[in-house]
Coordinates of C-alpha atoms in Angstrom, one line a residue:
M1 CA 81.6 -97.9 -105.0
E2 CA 81.9 -95.1 -107.5
D3 CA 82.0 -97.8 -110.3
V4 CA 78.7 -99.2 -109.0
F5 CA 77.0 -95.8 -109.1
R6 CA 78.4 -95.2 -112.6
F7 CA 77.1 -98.6 -113.7
W8 CA 73.7 -97.9 -112.3
K9 CA 73.6 -94.5 -114.0
E10 CA 74.4 -96.2 -117.3
I11 CA 71.6 -98.8 -116.7
R12 CA 69.2 -95.9 -116.2
R13 CA 70.4 -94.1 -119.3
R14 CA 69.9 -97.2 -121.4
N15 CA 66.5 -97.8 -119.7
V16 CA 67.5 -101.4 -118.9
H17 CA 65.7 -101.3 -115.5
K18 CA 62.4 -100.3 -117.2
G19 CA 63.0 -103.0 -119.9
I20 CA 63.2 -105.6 -117.1
I21 CA 60.1 -104.2 -115.4
S22 CA 58.2 -104.3 -118.7
Y23 CA 59.4 -107.9 -119.3
V24 CA 58.3 -109.1 -115.9
I25 CA 54.9 -107.4 -116.2
F26 CA 54.4 -108.8 -119.8
S27 CA 55.4 -112.3 -118.6
W28 CA 53.0 -112.2 -115.7
V29 CA 50.1 -111.0 -117.9
L30 CA 50.8 -113.7 -120.5
L31 CA 50.8 -116.4 -117.9
Q32 CA 47.6 -115.1 -116.4
V33 CA 46.0 -115.1 -119.9
I34 CA 47.0 -118.7 -120.4
S35 CA 45.8 -119.6 -116.9
V36 CA 42.4 -118.0 -117.4
L37 CA 41.8 -119.2 -121.0
G38 CA 43.3 -122.7 -120.3
S39 CA 40.2 -123.9 -118.5
L40 CA 37.9 -122.4 -121.1
V41 CA 39.4 -123.8 -124.2
E42 CA 40.9 -126.9 -122.5
M43 CA 44.6 -126.2 -123.2
P44 CA 47.0 -128.9 -122.2
I45 CA 48.4 -128.4 -118.7
W46 CA 52.0 -128.5 -120.0
L47 CA 51.5 -125.3 -122.1
G48 CA 51.7 -123.0 -119.1
K49 CA 54.9 -124.7 -117.9
A50 CA 56.5 -124.5 -121.4
V51 CA 55.7 -120.8 -121.7
L52 CA 57.2 -120.1 -118.2
I53 CA 60.4 -122.0 -119.0
S54 CA 60.7 -120.2 -122.3
L55 CA 60.2 -116.8 -120.7
L56 CA 62.9 -117.6 -118.1
L57 CA 65.3 -118.8 -120.8
F58 CA 64.7 -115.7 -122.9
F59 CA 65.1 -113.2 -119.9
P60 CA 69.0 -112.9 -120.2
F61 CA 68.6 -112.2 -123.9
W62 CA 66.1 -109.5 -123.2
V63 CA 68.4 -107.8 -120.7
A64 CA 71.2 -107.8 -123.2
F65 CA 68.8 -106.5 -125.9
S66 CA 67.7 -103.7 -123.5
W67 CA 71.3 -102.7 -123.0
L68 CA 72.2 -102.7 -126.6
Y69 CA 69.1 -101.4 -128.4
D70 CA 66.4 -98.8 -128.2
I71 CA 62.9 -99.2 -129.6
T72 CA 62.2 -95.9 -131.4
A73 CA 59.6 -94.5 -133.8
E74 CA 62.0 -95.3 -136.6
G75 CA 62.4 -98.9 -135.5
I76 CA 65.0 -100.8 -133.4
K77 CA 68.3 -99.0 -133.2
L78 CA 71.5 -99.4 -131.3
T79 CA 71.7 -97.4 -128.1
P80 CA 74.3 -94.7 -128.7
S81 CA 77.2 -94.5 -126.4
K82 CA 77.2 -91.6 -124.0
K83 CA 79.8 -89.6 -125.9
N84 CA 77.9 -90.1 -129.2
E85 CA 74.5 -89.3 -127.8
N86 CA 73.4 -86.1 -129.7
T87 CA 69.6 -86.2 -129.1
P88 CA 68.7 -84.5 -125.8
E89 CA 65.1 -85.6 -126.2
R90 CA 66.1 -89.3 -126.7
N91 CA 65.8 -90.4 -123.1
E92 CA 62.6 -88.5 -122.5
T93 CA 60.9 -90.0 -125.6
I94 CA 62.0 -93.6 -124.8
N95 CA 61.0 -93.0 -121.1
K96 CA 57.5 -92.0 -122.2
K97 CA 57.1 -95.1 -124.4
L98 CA 58.3 -97.4 -121.7
N99 CA 56.2 -95.7 -119.1
T100 CA 53.1 -96.1 -121.3
F101 CA 53.9 -99.7 -121.9
I102 CA 54.3 -100.4 -118.2
V103 CA 51.0 -98.5 -117.3
V104 CA 49.0 -100.3 -120.0
F105 CA 50.2 -103.8 -118.9
L106 CA 49.7 -102.9 -115.3
L107 CA 46.1 -102.1 -116.1
L108 CA 45.8 -105.4 -117.9
A109 CA 47.3 -107.1 -114.9
V110 CA 44.6 -105.5 -112.6
V111 CA 41.8 -106.6 -115.0
L112 CA 43.2 -110.2 -115.1
L113 CA 43.4 -110.2 -111.3
F114 CA 39.7 -109.5 -111.1
V115 CA 38.9 -112.1 -113.8
D116 CA 41.1 -114.7 -112.0
R117 CA 39.4 -113.9 -108.7
F118 CA 36.0 -114.3 -110.3
R119 CA 37.1 -117.6 -111.8
L120 CA 38.5 -118.9 -108.5
T121 CA 35.2 -117.8 -106.8
T122 CA 33.2 -119.7 -109.4
Q123 CA 35.4 -122.8 -108.9
Y124 CA 35.0 -122.5 -105.1
E125 CA 31.2 -122.2 -105.5
T126 CA 31.2 -125.3 -107.8
N127 CA 33.3 -127.2 -105.2
E128 CA 30.9 -126.0 -102.5
I129 CA 28.0 -127.4 -104.4
T130 CA 29.5 -130.8 -105.0
N131 CA 31.4 -131.0 -101.7
L132 CA 34.4 -132.1 -103.7
K133 CA 37.2 -134.1 -102.2
V134 CA 39.1 -136.7 -104.1
Q135 CA 38.1 -140.1 -102.7
E136 CA 40.9 -142.6 -102.3
N137 CA 39.2 -145.3 -104.4
S138 CA 37.6 -143.1 -107.1
I139 CA 37.7 -144.1 -110.8
A140 CA 36.4 -142.9 -114.1
V141 CA 36.0 -145.3 -117.1
L142 CA 36.6 -143.4 -120.3
P143 CA 35.0 -144.5 -123.6
F144 CA 37.0 -147.3 -125.2
N145 CA 38.7 -146.9 -128.5
D146 CA 37.2 -148.7 -131.5
M147 CA 40.2 -150.6 -133.0
S148 CA 38.2 -152.3 -135.8
L149 CA 39.6 -151.9 -139.3
L150 CA 36.5 -150.2 -140.6
K151 CA 36.0 -148.2 -137.5
N152 CA 32.4 -149.4 -137.4
Q153 CA 32.3 -150.8 -133.8
A154 CA 31.9 -147.5 -131.8
Y155 CA 28.6 -148.8 -130.4
F156 CA 30.4 -151.9 -129.1
A157 CA 33.4 -149.9 -127.6
D158 CA 31.1 -147.4 -125.9
G159 CA 28.7 -150.1 -124.7
L160 CA 31.5 -152.1 -123.2
A161 CA 32.8 -149.1 -121.3
E162 CA 29.3 -148.3 -120.1
E163 CA 28.8 -151.9 -118.9
L164 CA 32.0 -151.7 -117.0
I165 CA 30.8 -148.6 -115.3
H166 CA 27.7 -150.5 -114.2
T167 CA 29.7 -153.5 -113.0
L168 CA 32.2 -151.4 -111.0
S169 CA 29.4 -149.4 -109.5
K170 CA 28.2 -152.6 -107.7
I171 CA 31.4 -152.6 -105.6
A172 CA 30.6 -150.6 -102.5
G173 CA 34.2 -149.5 -101.8
I174 CA 34.7 -147.8 -105.2
K175 CA 33.3 -144.4 -106.3
V176 CA 32.7 -144.6 -110.0
T177 CA 32.0 -141.6 -112.2
S178 CA 28.8 -141.9 -114.1
R179 CA 28.6 -142.3 -117.8
T180 CA 27.4 -138.8 -118.7
S181 CA 30.5 -137.1 -117.2
A182 CA 33.0 -139.8 -118.2
F183 CA 31.8 -139.8 -121.8
S184 CA 31.9 -136.0 -122.1
F185 CA 35.6 -136.2 -123.1
K186 CA 35.0 -138.5 -126.0
G187 CA 36.8 -137.3 -129.1
K188 CA 38.6 -134.6 -127.3
S189 CA 42.4 -134.3 -127.0
I190 CA 42.7 -133.7 -123.3
D191 CA 45.4 -135.3 -121.1
I192 CA 44.6 -137.7 -118.3
P193 CA 45.5 -135.5 -115.3
T194 CA 43.2 -132.7 -116.6
I195 CA 40.3 -135.2 -117.1
A196 CA 40.9 -136.6 -113.6
E197 CA 40.9 -133.1 -112.1
K198 CA 37.6 -132.3 -113.8
L199 CA 36.0 -135.6 -112.7
N200 CA 37.6 -135.5 -109.3
V201 CA 39.0 -139.0 -109.4
K202 CA 42.2 -140.7 -108.5
Y203 CA 42.2 -143.4 -111.2
I204 CA 41.4 -143.5 -114.9
L205 CA 40.5 -146.7 -116.7
E206 CA 41.0 -146.6 -120.5
G207 CA 41.0 -149.3 -123.1
S208 CA 40.3 -150.5 -126.6
V209 CA 38.1 -153.2 -128.2
R210 CA 38.0 -155.1 -131.4
T211 CA 35.9 -158.0 -132.5
Y212 CA 36.5 -160.7 -135.1
D213 CA 33.4 -162.7 -135.8
S214 CA 32.7 -164.4 -132.4
I215 CA 36.1 -163.4 -130.8
V216 CA 36.6 -160.1 -128.9
R217 CA 39.9 -158.6 -128.0
I218 CA 39.9 -156.1 -125.1
N219 CA 42.9 -154.1 -123.9
V220 CA 42.6 -152.1 -120.6
Q221 CA 44.9 -150.1 -118.4
L222 CA 44.4 -148.5 -115.0
I223 CA 46.2 -145.2 -114.6
D224 CA 47.2 -143.6 -111.3
V225 CA 46.6 -139.9 -111.9
K226 CA 49.1 -138.8 -109.3
N227 CA 52.1 -139.9 -111.3
D228 CA 50.2 -140.3 -114.7
K229 CA 51.5 -143.9 -115.0
S230 CA 49.8 -147.2 -115.7
T231 CA 49.5 -149.4 -112.6
W232 CA 48.0 -152.3 -114.3
S233 CA 47.1 -153.4 -117.8
E234 CA 45.7 -156.6 -119.3
T235 CA 44.6 -158.0 -122.7
W236 CA 41.7 -160.5 -123.2
D237 CA 41.0 -162.6 -126.3
K238 CA 37.8 -164.6 -125.7
Q239 CA 34.6 -165.8 -127.2
L240 CA 32.0 -163.0 -127.3
E241 CA 29.5 -165.2 -125.4
N242 CA 31.8 -164.8 -122.4
I243 CA 31.8 -161.0 -122.5
L244 CA 30.1 -160.8 -119.1
D245 CA 32.9 -162.9 -117.6
I246 CA 35.4 -160.5 -119.0
Q247 CA 33.6 -157.5 -117.5
N248 CA 33.6 -159.3 -114.1
E249 CA 37.3 -160.1 -114.4
I250 CA 38.2 -156.5 -115.2
S251 CA 36.2 -155.3 -112.2
L252 CA 37.8 -157.9 -109.9
S253 CA 41.3 -157.0 -111.0
I254 CA 40.7 -153.3 -110.4
A255 CA 39.3 -154.1 -106.9
E256 CA 42.4 -156.1 -106.2
R257 CA 44.7 -153.3 -107.3
L258 CA 42.8 -150.8 -105.1
E259 CA 43.0 -153.3 -102.2
I260 CA 39.3 -153.6 -101.8
S261 CA 37.8 -156.8 -100.5
I262 CA 34.7 -157.9 -102.3
T263 CA 32.1 -160.6 -101.9
S264 CA 30.2 -162.7 -104.4
S265 CA 27.2 -160.5 -103.8
D266 CA 29.2 -157.5 -105.1
I267 CA 29.7 -159.1 -108.5
P268 CA 27.5 -162.1 -109.0
A269 CA 28.6 -164.9 -111.3
A270 CA 28.2 -164.0 -115.0
K271 CA 25.9 -165.8 -117.4
K272 CA 26.7 -166.6 -121.0
V273 CA 24.9 -164.3 -123.5
N274 CA 24.3 -164.9 -127.2
P275 CA 26.9 -162.8 -129.1
Q276 CA 24.4 -161.4 -131.6
A277 CA 21.8 -160.5 -128.9
Y278 CA 24.5 -158.7 -127.0
R279 CA 25.6 -156.7 -130.0
L280 CA 22.0 -155.7 -130.7
Y281 CA 21.6 -154.6 -127.0
L282 CA 24.8 -152.5 -127.2
E283 CA 23.7 -151.0 -130.5
A284 CA 20.3 -150.1 -128.9
K285 CA 22.0 -148.3 -126.1
Y286 CA 24.2 -146.5 -128.6
E287 CA 21.2 -145.2 -130.6
M288 CA 19.5 -144.0 -127.4
N289 CA 22.6 -142.1 -126.2
K290 CA 23.6 -140.8 -129.6
T291 CA 20.7 -138.3 -130.0
F292 CA 18.4 -138.6 -127.0
S293 CA 15.5 -138.3 -129.4
I294 CA 12.2 -140.0 -130.2
E295 CA 13.8 -141.5 -133.4
G296 CA 16.7 -142.8 -131.3
D297 CA 14.3 -144.5 -128.9
K298 CA 12.2 -146.0 -131.8
K299 CA 15.4 -147.5 -133.3
A300 CA 16.4 -148.8 -129.9
K301 CA 13.0 -150.5 -129.4
D302 CA 13.4 -152.4 -132.7
L303 CA 16.9 -153.5 -131.9
L304 CA 16.0 -154.7 -128.4
L305 CA 13.0 -156.7 -129.7
K306 CA 15.4 -158.4 -132.2
S307 CA 17.9 -159.0 -129.3
L308 CA 15.2 -160.6 -127.1
E309 CA 13.9 -162.7 -129.9
I310 CA 17.4 -164.2 -130.1
D311 CA 18.0 -164.4 -126.3
P312 CA 14.9 -163.9 -124.2
T313 CA 16.9 -164.6 -121.0
F314 CA 19.1 -161.4 -121.2
A315 CA 17.8 -159.3 -118.4
P316 CA 19.5 -156.0 -119.3
A317 CA 17.7 -156.0 -122.7
W318 CA 14.3 -156.4 -121.0
D319 CA 15.3 -153.6 -118.5
L320 CA 16.3 -151.2 -121.3
L321 CA 13.2 -152.1 -123.4
S322 CA 11.0 -151.1 -120.4
T323 CA 12.8 -147.8 -120.2
V324 CA 12.3 -147.2 -123.9
Y325 CA 8.6 -147.9 -123.7
H326 CA 8.3 -145.4 -120.8
F327 CA 10.1 -142.7 -122.8
L328 CA 7.8 -143.3 -125.8
T329 CA 4.8 -143.1 -123.5
D330 CA 6.2 -139.9 -121.9
Y331 CA 6.7 -138.4 -125.4
G332 CA 3.1 -139.3 -126.3
I333 CA 4.1 -141.8 -129.1
L334 CA 2.3 -144.4 -127.0
T335 CA -0.8 -143.6 -125.0
V336 CA -0.8 -144.4 -121.3
K337 CA -3.2 -147.2 -122.0
E338 CA -0.8 -148.7 -124.6
G339 CA 2.5 -147.9 -122.9
Y340 CA 1.8 -148.8 -119.2
P341 CA 1.3 -152.6 -119.8
L342 CA 4.4 -152.7 -122.1
V343 CA 6.6 -150.9 -119.5
K344 CA 5.5 -153.1 -116.6
E345 CA 5.6 -156.4 -118.5
S346 CA 9.2 -155.7 -119.8
A347 CA 10.3 -154.8 -116.3
L348 CA 8.8 -157.9 -114.7
K349 CA 10.4 -160.1 -117.3
A350 CA 13.8 -158.5 -116.5
V351 CA 13.3 -159.3 -112.8
E352 CA 12.3 -162.8 -113.7
Q353 CA 15.7 -163.3 -115.5
D354 CA 17.9 -161.4 -113.0
S355 CA 16.5 -160.2 -109.7
L356 CA 19.8 -158.6 -108.7
Y357 CA 19.9 -156.1 -111.6
A358 CA 19.5 -152.8 -109.8
T359 CA 18.2 -150.6 -112.6
I360 CA 15.2 -152.8 -113.0
Y361 CA 13.9 -151.5 -109.6
E362 CA 14.4 -148.0 -110.8
I363 CA 12.0 -148.5 -113.8
L364 CA 9.6 -150.5 -111.5
G365 CA 9.6 -147.5 -109.2
T366 CA 8.7 -145.3 -112.2
V367 CA 5.8 -147.7 -113.0
A368 CA 4.5 -147.5 -109.4
I369 CA 4.8 -143.7 -109.3
S370 CA 3.6 -142.6 -112.8
Y371 CA 1.0 -145.3 -113.6
E372 CA -0.2 -146.9 -110.4
L373 CA 0.2 -144.0 -107.9
D374 CA 1.4 -146.6 -105.4
Y375 CA 4.2 -144.7 -103.6
D376 CA 4.7 -147.3 -100.8
K377 CA 5.5 -149.8 -103.5
A378 CA 7.8 -147.3 -105.2
Q379 CA 9.6 -146.9 -101.9
E380 CA 10.1 -150.6 -101.7
Y381 CA 11.5 -150.8 -105.2
V382 CA 14.0 -148.0 -104.8
N383 CA 15.1 -149.4 -101.4
K384 CA 15.8 -152.7 -103.1
G385 CA 17.7 -151.0 -105.9
L386 CA 19.8 -149.0 -103.5
S387 CA 20.6 -152.1 -101.4
L388 CA 22.0 -153.7 -104.6
E389 CA 23.8 -150.6 -106.0
P390 CA 24.0 -147.6 -103.6
N391 CA 25.9 -145.5 -106.1
N392 CA 23.6 -146.2 -109.1
T393 CA 22.7 -142.7 -110.3
A394 CA 19.4 -143.8 -112.0
V395 CA 18.2 -145.5 -108.8
L396 CA 19.4 -142.5 -106.7
N397 CA 17.4 -140.2 -109.0
R398 CA 14.3 -142.2 -108.6
A399 CA 14.8 -142.4 -104.8
A400 CA 14.9 -138.6 -104.7
Q401 CA 11.6 -138.5 -106.6
V402 CA 10.1 -140.9 -104.1
A403 CA 11.4 -138.8 -101.2
L404 CA 9.5 -135.8 -102.6
L405 CA 6.3 -137.8 -102.7
F406 CA 6.6 -138.3 -99.0
N407 CA 7.4 -134.6 -98.6
E408 CA 11.0 -135.5 -97.5
T409 CA 12.7 -132.6 -99.4
K410 CA 15.9 -132.6 -97.5
K411 CA 16.3 -136.4 -98.1
A412 CA 15.8 -135.8 -101.8
V413 CA 18.5 -133.1 -101.7
T414 CA 20.9 -135.5 -100.1
Y415 CA 20.3 -138.1 -102.9
N416 CA 20.8 -135.4 -105.6
E417 CA 24.0 -134.1 -103.9
K418 CA 25.4 -137.6 -104.1
I419 CA 24.4 -137.8 -107.8
V420 CA 26.3 -134.6 -108.5
A421 CA 29.4 -136.0 -106.8
L422 CA 29.2 -139.1 -109.0
D423 CA 28.3 -137.2 -112.2
P424 CA 30.0 -133.8 -111.9
L425 CA 29.9 -132.8 -115.5
S426 CA 26.2 -133.6 -116.2
E427 CA 24.0 -130.6 -116.7
Y428 CA 20.9 -132.7 -115.7
S429 CA 22.5 -133.6 -112.3
Y430 CA 22.8 -129.9 -111.4
Y431 CA 19.3 -129.2 -112.8
A432 CA 17.8 -132.0 -110.6
L433 CA 19.7 -130.8 -107.6
G434 CA 18.6 -127.2 -108.2
T435 CA 15.0 -128.4 -108.5
N436 CA 15.1 -130.2 -105.2
Y437 CA 16.8 -127.2 -103.5
Y438 CA 13.8 -125.2 -104.8
Y439 CA 11.3 -127.7 -103.4
A440 CA 13.2 -127.6 -100.1
R441 CA 12.7 -123.8 -100.0
M442 CA 16.5 -123.4 -100.3
Y443 CA 16.1 -120.8 -103.0
A444 CA 19.6 -119.2 -102.9
E445 CA 21.2 -122.7 -103.2
S446 CA 18.7 -123.5 -106.0
E447 CA 19.7 -120.3 -107.9
K448 CA 23.4 -121.0 -107.6
T449 CA 23.1 -124.6 -108.7
L450 CA 20.8 -123.8 -111.7
L451 CA 23.2 -121.1 -112.9
K452 CA 25.9 -123.9 -112.8
A453 CA 23.6 -126.0 -115.0
L454 CA 23.1 -123.2 -117.4
K455 CA 26.8 -122.6 -117.6
M456 CA 27.1 -126.1 -118.9
T457 CA 24.2 -126.0 -121.3
P458 CA 22.9 -122.4 -121.8
E459 CA 20.0 -123.5 -124.1
A460 CA 18.7 -126.4 -121.9
D461 CA 14.9 -126.6 -121.7
I462 CA 13.2 -126.0 -118.3
T463 CA 16.3 -124.6 -116.5
H464 CA 15.6 -120.9 -117.1
S465 CA 12.0 -121.5 -116.1
L466 CA 12.9 -123.1 -112.8
L467 CA 15.5 -120.4 -112.1
T468 CA 12.7 -117.8 -112.7
C469 CA 10.7 -119.4 -109.9
A470 CA 13.7 -119.5 -107.5
L471 CA 14.5 -115.8 -108.2
I472 CA 10.8 -114.8 -107.7
K473 CA 10.8 -116.6 -104.3
Q474 CA 13.9 -114.4 -103.4
G475 CA 12.2 -111.2 -104.5
K476 CA 14.6 -110.8 -107.5
F477 CA 11.8 -110.0 -109.9
K478 CA 13.8 -108.2 -112.6
E479 CA 16.3 -111.0 -112.8
A480 CA 13.5 -113.5 -112.9
L481 CA 12.0 -111.6 -116.0
Q482 CA 15.3 -111.8 -117.8
H483 CA 15.6 -115.6 -117.3
A484 CA 12.0 -116.1 -118.2
G485 CA 12.5 -114.6 -121.6
K486 CA 15.5 -116.9 -122.2
E487 CA 13.6 -120.1 -121.6
S488 CA 13.8 -122.2 -124.9
S489 CA 10.7 -124.2 -124.3
E490 CA 7.8 -122.1 -125.6
P491 CA 5.1 -123.3 -123.1
L492 CA 7.5 -122.9 -120.2
R493 CA 8.5 -119.5 -121.5
Y494 CA 4.9 -118.4 -121.5
H495 CA 4.5 -119.8 -118.0
S496 CA 7.7 -118.1 -116.7
L497 CA 6.9 -114.7 -118.3
A498 CA 3.4 -114.9 -116.7
L499 CA 4.9 -115.5 -113.3
A500 CA 7.6 -112.8 -113.6
H501 CA 5.3 -110.1 -115.0
Y502 CA 2.8 -110.8 -112.2
S503 CA 5.5 -110.5 -109.6
L504 CA 6.5 -107.1 -111.1
G505 CA 2.8 -105.9 -111.0
N506 CA 2.4 -106.1 -114.8
T507 CA -0.9 -108.0 -114.5
K508 CA -2.0 -107.2 -118.1
K509 CA 1.2 -108.6 -119.6
S510 CA 1.0 -111.6 -117.2
R511 CA -2.5 -112.4 -118.3
E512 CA -1.5 -112.2 -122.0
F513 CA 1.2 -114.9 -121.5
L514 CA -1.1 -117.1 -119.4
E515 CA -3.8 -116.9 -122.1
K516 CA -1.2 -117.9 -124.7
L517 CA -0.3 -120.9 -122.6
I518 CA -3.9 -122.0 -122.1
T519 CA -4.8 -121.4 -125.8
T520 CA -1.9 -123.4 -127.2
Y521 CA -0.9 -126.0 -124.5
S522 CA -3.9 -126.5 -122.2
K523 CA -3.8 -130.3 -122.3
E524 CA -0.1 -131.0 -122.2
Y525 CA 0.6 -128.3 -119.5
S526 CA -2.5 -128.4 -117.4
Y527 CA -0.5 -128.8 -114.2
T528 CA 1.8 -125.9 -115.1
I529 CA -1.3 -123.7 -115.7
A530 CA -2.5 -124.6 -112.2
V531 CA 0.8 -123.5 -110.8
T532 CA 0.5 -120.1 -112.6
Y533 CA -3.0 -119.6 -111.1
A534 CA -1.7 -120.6 -107.7
Q535 CA 0.8 -117.7 -107.7
R536 CA -2.2 -115.4 -108.1
G537 CA -4.0 -116.9 -105.2
D538 CA -6.9 -117.8 -107.6
R539 CA -8.1 -120.9 -105.8
D540 CA -11.0 -121.9 -108.0
A541 CA -8.9 -121.7 -111.2
T542 CA -6.1 -123.6 -109.5
F543 CA -8.2 -126.5 -108.5
K544 CA -10.0 -126.5 -111.9
W545 CA -6.7 -127.0 -113.7
L546 CA -5.5 -129.5 -111.1
E547 CA -8.7 -131.5 -112.0
K548 CA -7.7 -131.3 -115.6
A549 CA -4.1 -132.4 -114.8
M550 CA -5.5 -135.5 -113.2
E551 CA -7.9 -136.1 -116.1
Y552 CA -5.1 -135.7 -118.7
Q553 CA -2.8 -137.9 -116.5
D554 CA -0.1 -135.1 -116.4
F555 CA 2.8 -136.9 -114.6
E556 CA 3.9 -133.6 -113.0
V557 CA 0.9 -133.5 -110.7
T558 CA 2.8 -135.7 -108.3
D559 CA 4.9 -132.6 -107.4
L560 CA 1.8 -131.0 -106.0
N561 CA 2.8 -131.4 -102.3
V562 CA 6.3 -129.8 -102.6
E563 CA 5.7 -126.9 -105.2
P564 CA 6.1 -123.6 -103.2
F565 CA 3.5 -121.7 -105.3
F566 CA 0.8 -124.0 -104.0
D567 CA 1.3 -122.6 -100.5
T568 CA -1.3 -120.0 -101.4
V569 CA -4.1 -122.6 -101.6
K570 CA -3.2 -125.0 -98.8
E571 CA -5.8 -123.6 -96.5
D572 CA -8.6 -124.4 -99.0
P573 CA -10.6 -127.6 -98.0
R574 CA -10.1 -129.0 -101.5
W575 CA -6.3 -129.2 -100.9
L576 CA -6.4 -132.2 -98.6
I577 CA -9.0 -133.9 -100.8
F578 CA -6.6 -133.6 -103.7
M579 CA -3.7 -134.9 -101.7
E580 CA -5.7 -137.9 -100.6
R581 CA -6.7 -138.7 -104.2
L582 CA -3.1 -138.6 -105.2
G583 CA -1.9 -140.5 -102.2
L584 CA 0.6 -137.7 -101.3
T585 CA 1.9 -136.7 -97.9
A586 CA 0.8 -133.2 -96.8
D587 CA 2.9 -130.8 -94.7

């Protein structure tokens, strides 16, 4: 026993115990830093394990080092034996240094605990929004690799992966992550388990593509995330005109692997397509998705017209052309008088070629809403689209819009919650959900969801403006003013600042921003000006600008029945007249 006490005394003299404590605290802090930063900079998941193993392996060496050496002001020196120790202050000096080290790292540990707690809380809130639970048959299709020698077929590789997403989405028993989220990992060195965790899926489909004249070679493999192993792989070498057959074969093989029974209605028989027409179609999609700009849409339009000149029976090209015409009309490149006939004609030609193509009914729903104000017809279209593809996010988004037209805000929220589950990394998905939470008077949920959208894309247009409205409705006026000033869209920033300053009682400032909005953007934002006047309870000005919104064919006027700021004017006799003119459902 005496030997044990003597040994313990020697450990204390050499400060080995404090060296061990310091090492444990340092190791814990280092692992926490890796854990916190890992999700921010997308570190590979093996890094934390590698560091932990390294720390454990190095621990015995550190204990030996603590026994043999002291870290002094003069550097690292051998610990003197007891009989040779001639510096009385030695232990006190080293004790102070070790104590300081321990205290500093303990403080760091406390800070990291708070950071980690905040991170976990944020993750919980995200899960709460999306109602995350990994579905058994859930899959994400990653962008395919371009294996061409010149690396000039990225449009084809991306397009094929996107078309597979569309084909798989037709199978009711499979949850397929939407393109926006799945393609967000393009060009990033992130391992499969991490991608699957972020997308909340059980399977990942990846592949590569290469074309030689009229021959296409496609390699695909299905990965089970649980064990990070391929459960199925296949290679196709076929004529490009049979590309739709290959897409169907891949989808059928995946359904078989997931033990899902499907019918012919899930995946209809594929038609042959002209190879050059198909290439031009994929190139058009690539141009649209590359920049999301007017120029991209113009290029897409030209490519689609060439594609349809070669093969006028290819329904997806007509469908996409209809969407492009709608975007160009929305941007003001085409007038409503010019754009509306082109949008509708293209959509109807798509239906004529393939009445089972679900996204056609989404664009027809848009035509019925934005150009014809026929909401019953829009409801028929989205119902048809949902019956064909219940997990098609474009159709779900249009269904949510139709629900708002009938003042069914909770139904709209349900659609958007489903979209977020299918597209969990899309800023727009969260923005749209936050919008409908706002319309449903669920202001706290709207705030939380819009903050999530801003975390993904801090400079996104509109989001700060909508968040300003949600905060005002909760009485958080100072926070609303902060977000109003951050809105990147100038007209919406003027609008938001006018709302926020009015809420705070700064009527002069509010009027200044409203006048700026009217002076600069009276035609394009007539509906928004009406909303600003509605907050003030100025009924005459509100209805004056609503008249202008109808005159200028401002598409946003269809939100009239669900916008909370219009609650101030609903008792006015003119309200129901406007609702009837627009064909909207009142409260």
